[in-house]
Amino acid sequence: MKYVEGFVVAVPAANKEAYIKHATEAAPLFKEFGVTRMVECWGDDVPDGKVTDFRGAVKAKDDEVVVFSWFEYPSKEARDAANQKMMTDPRMQAMGESMPFDGKRMIFGGFVPVVDV
């Protein structure tokens, strides 16, 4: 069964092109580690909520845009193996040092699809 890992992060609006470049350059590496699909979405209609919302979840500042992305894997085991490789690969460590956003405010999690139409 497929497995999905989702991410939400706040990116300075001024860093949009840098973010796209960063994600585009990272894609082949993620594919090498087992990602079968990678989707990056720039916030377009992200309203403030009454109790909670995406912006609050990542403590987005006024000049930041919420980015929602996900990786698809063939299985949870493939995701776990990919994460292990990512944590030890020097290329990933180098990319982590030049992220165009504050990685400390990223939220993420793994999900088992229950409906896929």
Coordinates of C-alpha atoms in Angstrom, one line a residue:
M1 CA 0.0 0.0 0.0
K2 CA 1.2 3.5 -0.8
Y3 CA 2.4 5.8 2.0
V4 CA 2.3 9.6 2.0
E5 CA 4.5 12.0 4.0
G6 CA 3.1 15.5 4.2
F7 CA 4.8 18.8 5.1
V8 CA 3.7 22.3 5.8
V9 CA 6.2 25.2 6.1
A10 CA 6.2 29.0 6.1
V11 CA 8.4 30.4 3.3
P12 CA 9.2 34.1 3.0
A13 CA 7.3 35.4 -0.1
A14 CA 10.6 36.9 -1.3
N15 CA 12.1 33.4 -1.4
K16 CA 9.6 31.8 -3.8
E17 CA 12.0 31.3 -6.7
A18 CA 14.7 30.1 -4.3
Y19 CA 12.2 27.6 -2.8
I20 CA 11.2 26.3 -6.2
K21 CA 14.9 26.0 -7.2
H22 CA 15.7 24.2 -3.9
A23 CA 12.8 21.8 -4.3
T24 CA 13.6 21.2 -8.0
E25 CA 17.2 20.4 -7.2
A26 CA 16.2 18.1 -4.4
A27 CA 13.7 16.1 -6.4
P28 CA 16.3 13.8 -8.1
L29 CA 17.8 13.0 -4.7
F30 CA 14.4 12.2 -3.2
K31 CA 13.6 10.0 -6.2
E32 CA 16.9 8.2 -5.6
F33 CA 15.9 7.5 -2.0
G34 CA 12.5 6.0 -3.1
V35 CA 10.0 8.9 -3.5
T36 CA 7.7 8.0 -6.3
R37 CA 5.9 11.3 -6.4
M38 CA 6.8 14.7 -5.0
V39 CA 4.3 17.6 -5.0
E40 CA 5.1 21.2 -3.8
C41 CA 2.2 23.7 -3.5
W42 CA 2.6 27.4 -3.0
G43 CA -0.2 28.8 -0.8
D44 CA -2.8 30.7 -2.7
D45 CA -6.0 30.6 -0.6
V46 CA -4.9 29.9 3.0
P47 CA -7.5 31.6 5.2
D48 CA -7.2 32.4 8.9
G49 CA -9.1 30.0 11.0
K50 CA -11.3 30.6 14.0
V51 CA -9.5 28.0 16.2
T52 CA -6.5 26.9 14.2
D53 CA -5.1 27.1 10.7
F54 CA -2.1 26.4 8.5
R55 CA -0.5 29.8 9.2
G56 CA -0.7 29.3 12.9
A57 CA 0.6 25.8 12.7
V58 CA 3.9 26.9 11.3
K59 CA 3.9 30.4 13.0
A60 CA 3.9 32.1 9.6
K61 CA 4.8 35.8 9.7
D62 CA 3.0 38.5 7.6
D63 CA 5.6 38.3 4.9
E64 CA 5.5 34.5 4.6
V65 CA 3.5 32.1 2.5
V66 CA 2.4 28.7 3.6
V67 CA 3.7 25.8 1.4
F68 CA 2.0 22.4 1.5
S69 CA 3.8 19.5 0.0
W70 CA 3.8 15.7 0.1
F71 CA 6.0 12.8 -1.0
E72 CA 4.5 9.5 -2.1
Y73 CA 6.2 6.2 -1.4
P74 CA 5.4 2.6 -2.4
S75 CA 5.0 1.7 1.3
K76 CA 5.8 2.8 4.9
E77 CA 8.8 0.6 4.9
A78 CA 10.1 2.4 1.8
R79 CA 9.5 5.8 3.5
D80 CA 11.3 4.6 6.7
A81 CA 14.3 3.4 4.6
A82 CA 14.4 6.7 2.7
N83 CA 14.3 8.8 5.9
Q84 CA 17.3 6.7 7.2
K85 CA 19.2 7.5 4.0
M86 CA 18.3 11.2 4.1
M87 CA 19.6 11.5 7.6
T88 CA 23.0 10.2 6.8
D89 CA 23.5 11.4 3.2
P90 CA 26.0 14.4 3.1
R91 CA 24.2 15.8 0.1
M92 CA 21.0 16.2 2.2
Q93 CA 23.0 17.7 5.1
A94 CA 24.4 20.3 2.7
M95 CA 20.9 21.1 1.4
G96 CA 19.7 21.4 4.9
E97 CA 22.2 24.2 5.5
S98 CA 20.8 26.3 2.7
M99 CA 17.1 25.9 3.0
P100 CA 15.1 29.1 2.0
F101 CA 12.9 28.8 5.0
D102 CA 13.0 28.1 8.8
G103 CA 13.0 24.3 9.0
K104 CA 12.4 24.5 12.8
R105 CA 8.8 25.6 12.0
M106 CA 8.1 22.8 9.5
I107 CA 5.4 20.3 10.5
F108 CA 5.3 16.9 8.9
G109 CA 3.9 13.4 9.3
G110 CA 3.3 10.1 7.7
F111 CA -0.1 9.0 6.5
V112 CA -1.7 5.8 5.2
P113 CA -4.1 6.6 2.4
V114 CA -7.7 5.4 3.1
V115 CA -9.4 6.9 0.0
D116 CA -7.6 7.4 -3.3
V117 CA -9.9 8.1 -6.3

